[in-house]
GROMACS .gro file of C-alpha atoms in nm:
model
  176
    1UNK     CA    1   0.000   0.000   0.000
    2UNK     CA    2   0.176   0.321   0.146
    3UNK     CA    3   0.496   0.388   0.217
    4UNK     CA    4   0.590   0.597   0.552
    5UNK     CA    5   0.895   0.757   0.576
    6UNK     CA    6   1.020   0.839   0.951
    7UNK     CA    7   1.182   1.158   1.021
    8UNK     CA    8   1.495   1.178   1.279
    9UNK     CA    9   1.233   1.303   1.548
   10UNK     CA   10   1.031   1.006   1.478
   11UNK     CA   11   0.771   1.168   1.305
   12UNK     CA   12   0.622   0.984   1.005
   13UNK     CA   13   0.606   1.200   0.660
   14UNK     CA   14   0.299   1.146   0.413
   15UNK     CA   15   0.253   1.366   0.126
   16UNK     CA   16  -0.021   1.423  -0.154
   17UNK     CA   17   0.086   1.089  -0.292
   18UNK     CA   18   0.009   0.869   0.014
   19UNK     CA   19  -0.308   1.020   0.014
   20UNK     CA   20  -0.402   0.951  -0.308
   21UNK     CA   21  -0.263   0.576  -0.281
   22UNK     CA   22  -0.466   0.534   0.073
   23UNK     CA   23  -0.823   0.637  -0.131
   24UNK     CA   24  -0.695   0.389  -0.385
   25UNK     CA   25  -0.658   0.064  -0.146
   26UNK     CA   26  -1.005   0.170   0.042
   27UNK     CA   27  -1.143   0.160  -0.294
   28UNK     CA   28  -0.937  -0.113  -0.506
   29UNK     CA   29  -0.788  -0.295  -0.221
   30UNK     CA   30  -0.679  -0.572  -0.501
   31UNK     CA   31  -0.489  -0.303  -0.733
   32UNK     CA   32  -0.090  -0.273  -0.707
   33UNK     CA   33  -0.066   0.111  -0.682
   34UNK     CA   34   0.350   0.085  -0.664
   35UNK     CA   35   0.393   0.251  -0.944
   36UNK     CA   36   0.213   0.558  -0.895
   37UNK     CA   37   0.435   0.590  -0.531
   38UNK     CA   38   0.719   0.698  -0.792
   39UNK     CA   39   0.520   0.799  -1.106
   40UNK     CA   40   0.289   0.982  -0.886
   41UNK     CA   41   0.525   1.166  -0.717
   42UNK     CA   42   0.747   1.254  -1.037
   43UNK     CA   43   0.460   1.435  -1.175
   44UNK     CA   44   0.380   1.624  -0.877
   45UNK     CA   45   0.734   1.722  -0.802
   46UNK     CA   46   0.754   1.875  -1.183
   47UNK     CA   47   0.425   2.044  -1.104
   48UNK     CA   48   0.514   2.226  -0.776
   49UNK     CA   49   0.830   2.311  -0.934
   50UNK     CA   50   0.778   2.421  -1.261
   51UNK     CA   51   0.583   2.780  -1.176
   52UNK     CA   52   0.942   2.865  -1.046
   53UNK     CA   53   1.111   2.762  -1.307
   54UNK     CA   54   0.932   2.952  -1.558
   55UNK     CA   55   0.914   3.259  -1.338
   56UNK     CA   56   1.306   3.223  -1.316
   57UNK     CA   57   1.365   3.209  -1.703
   58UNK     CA   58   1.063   3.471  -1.735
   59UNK     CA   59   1.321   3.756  -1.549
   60UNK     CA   60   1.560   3.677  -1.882
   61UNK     CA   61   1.272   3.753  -2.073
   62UNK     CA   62   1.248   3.395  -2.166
   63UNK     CA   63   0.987   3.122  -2.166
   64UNK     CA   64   1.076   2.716  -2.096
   65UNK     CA   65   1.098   2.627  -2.478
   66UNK     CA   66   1.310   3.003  -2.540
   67UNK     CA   67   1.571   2.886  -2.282
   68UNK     CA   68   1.615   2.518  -2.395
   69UNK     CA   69   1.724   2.675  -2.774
   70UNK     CA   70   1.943   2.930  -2.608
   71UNK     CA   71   2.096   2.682  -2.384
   72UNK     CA   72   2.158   2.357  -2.604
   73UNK     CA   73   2.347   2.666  -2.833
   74UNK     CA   74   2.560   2.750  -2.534
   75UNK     CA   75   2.581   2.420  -2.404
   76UNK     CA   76   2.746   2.286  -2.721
   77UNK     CA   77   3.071   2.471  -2.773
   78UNK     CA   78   3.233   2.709  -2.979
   79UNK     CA   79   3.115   2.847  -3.236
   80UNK     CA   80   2.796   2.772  -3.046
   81UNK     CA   81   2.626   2.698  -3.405
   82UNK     CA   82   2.378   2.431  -3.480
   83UNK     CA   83   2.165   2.311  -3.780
   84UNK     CA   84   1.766   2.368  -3.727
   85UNK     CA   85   1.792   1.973  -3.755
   86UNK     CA   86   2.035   1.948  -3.513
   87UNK     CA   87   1.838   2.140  -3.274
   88UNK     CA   88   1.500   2.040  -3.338
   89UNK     CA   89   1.616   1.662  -3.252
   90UNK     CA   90   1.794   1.796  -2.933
   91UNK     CA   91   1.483   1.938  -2.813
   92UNK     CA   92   1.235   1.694  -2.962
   93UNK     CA   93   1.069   1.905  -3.122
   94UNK     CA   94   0.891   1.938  -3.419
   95UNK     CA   95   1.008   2.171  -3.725
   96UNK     CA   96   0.722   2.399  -3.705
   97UNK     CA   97   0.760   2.442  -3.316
   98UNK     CA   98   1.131   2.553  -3.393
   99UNK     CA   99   1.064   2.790  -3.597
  100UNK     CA  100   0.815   2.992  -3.379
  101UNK     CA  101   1.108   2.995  -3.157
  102UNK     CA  102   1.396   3.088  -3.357
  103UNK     CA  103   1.173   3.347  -3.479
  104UNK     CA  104   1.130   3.512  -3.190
  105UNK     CA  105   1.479   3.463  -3.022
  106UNK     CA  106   1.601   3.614  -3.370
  107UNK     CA  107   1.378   3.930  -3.310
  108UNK     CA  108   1.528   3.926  -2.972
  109UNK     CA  109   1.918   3.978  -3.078
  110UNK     CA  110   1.953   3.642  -2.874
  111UNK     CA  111   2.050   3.436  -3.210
  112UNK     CA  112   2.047   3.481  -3.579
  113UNK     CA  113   2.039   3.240  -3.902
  114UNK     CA  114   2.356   3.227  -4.109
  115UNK     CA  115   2.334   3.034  -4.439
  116UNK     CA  116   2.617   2.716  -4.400
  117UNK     CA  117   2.929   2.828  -4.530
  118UNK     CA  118   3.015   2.554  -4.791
  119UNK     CA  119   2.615   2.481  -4.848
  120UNK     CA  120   2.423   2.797  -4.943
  121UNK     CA  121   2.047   2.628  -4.898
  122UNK     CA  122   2.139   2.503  -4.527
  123UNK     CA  123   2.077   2.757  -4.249
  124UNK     CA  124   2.313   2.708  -3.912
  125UNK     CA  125   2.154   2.852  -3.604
  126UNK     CA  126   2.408   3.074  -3.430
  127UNK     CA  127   2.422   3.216  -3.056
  128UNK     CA  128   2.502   3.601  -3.004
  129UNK     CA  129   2.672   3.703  -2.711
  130UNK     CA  130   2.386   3.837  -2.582
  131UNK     CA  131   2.244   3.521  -2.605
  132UNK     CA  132   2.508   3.298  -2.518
  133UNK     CA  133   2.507   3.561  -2.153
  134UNK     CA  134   2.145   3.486  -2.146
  135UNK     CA  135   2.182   3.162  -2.104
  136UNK     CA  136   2.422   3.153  -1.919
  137UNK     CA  137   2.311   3.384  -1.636
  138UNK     CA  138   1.929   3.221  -1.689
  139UNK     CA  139   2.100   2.874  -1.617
  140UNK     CA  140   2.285   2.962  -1.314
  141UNK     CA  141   1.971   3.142  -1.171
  142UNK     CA  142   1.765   2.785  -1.225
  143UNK     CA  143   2.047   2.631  -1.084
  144UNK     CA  144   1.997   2.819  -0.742
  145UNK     CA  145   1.664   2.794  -0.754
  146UNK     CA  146   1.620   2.419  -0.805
  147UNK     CA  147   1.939   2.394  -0.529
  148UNK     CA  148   1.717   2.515  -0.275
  149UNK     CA  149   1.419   2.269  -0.354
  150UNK     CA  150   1.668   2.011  -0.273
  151UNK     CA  151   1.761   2.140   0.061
  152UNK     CA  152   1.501   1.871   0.258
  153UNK     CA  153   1.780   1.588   0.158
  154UNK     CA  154   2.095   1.583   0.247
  155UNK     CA  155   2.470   1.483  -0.024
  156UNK     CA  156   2.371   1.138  -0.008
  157UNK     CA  157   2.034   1.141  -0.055
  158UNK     CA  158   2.094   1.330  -0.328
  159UNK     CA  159   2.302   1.147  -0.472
  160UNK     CA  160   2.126   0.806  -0.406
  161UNK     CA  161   1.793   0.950  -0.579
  162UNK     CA  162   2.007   1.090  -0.841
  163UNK     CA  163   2.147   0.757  -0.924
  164UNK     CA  164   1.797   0.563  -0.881
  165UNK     CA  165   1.679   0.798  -1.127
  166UNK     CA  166   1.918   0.738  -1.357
  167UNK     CA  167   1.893   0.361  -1.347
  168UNK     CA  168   1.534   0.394  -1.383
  169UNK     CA  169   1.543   0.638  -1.699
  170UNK     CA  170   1.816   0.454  -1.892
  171UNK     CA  171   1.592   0.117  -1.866
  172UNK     CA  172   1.311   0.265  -1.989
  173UNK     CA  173   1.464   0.452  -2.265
  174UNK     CA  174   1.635   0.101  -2.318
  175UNK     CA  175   1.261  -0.035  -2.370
  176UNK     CA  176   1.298  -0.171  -1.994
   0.00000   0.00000   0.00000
């Protein structure tokens, strides 16, 4: 059924989860509700976090999708230049949704479209400097703010989650 976590003090620690799984086995005592004690709780945790999130990338004048082009740019390397391909199946995105983005960074100043140097039809996708700071100072501001949402666990708990996690994703995108 539920899982109870005991604090130091000895007080147990239910969340929005437990509650859900404890209507669950009054209702469907016979139904296996394991999964949603990590599925469950993956979805909530990206919905109480993601308001400040976006609020952090909206003080860079950015949006979610905005930041992710800006930030696979800066995250690959000098020249910081990427084909719309390239970047599209980074983001997993769809060609369309790309260019509503790249439109709008490029009105920004944050990027602009350079036709490929030995290929006149190919476009590369290029960071400015004022994007490539965007990014950058947008990152390290998410970075502090998802540091603090950590703060309830301590290195290794952090670590040991981070590692679960890790296992978990890989066999799925493995096709378990």
């Amino acid at each position: 059924m539920t899982d109870v976590v005991t604090e130091d003090d000895g007080q147990s620690v239910t969340d929005h989860v437990d509650r859900l799984r404890g209507q669950w086995a009054r209702e469907l005592p016979d139904l296996d509700t394991e999964a949603m004690a990590i599925f469950g709780r993956a979805k909530r945790l990206s919905n109480l976090i993601g308001p400040s999130i976006e609020a952090t990338f909206a003080a860079f004048g950015l949006d979610r999708g905005e930041f992710d082009v800006i930030a696979t740019l800066r995250r690959s390397g000098p020249p910081y230049r990427l084909t719309p391909t390239e970047l599209y199946t980074s983001l997993m995105l769809s060609s369309g949704g790309l260019t509503h983005r790249l439109d709008r960074l490029e009105k920004a100043g944050l990027i602009r479209r350079e036709k490929a140097p030995r290929d006149g039809r190919s476009v590369h996708v290029v960071l400015t400097q004022e994007g490539a700071a965007r990014a950058e100072q947008a990152f390290r501001a998410d970075m502090a703010n998802e540091r603090r949402f950590l703060e309830p666990l301590d290195a290794q708990e952090r670590q040991m989650l981070a590692g679960l996690l890790r296992k978990l994703i890989a066999g799925i995108e493995a096709g378990c």
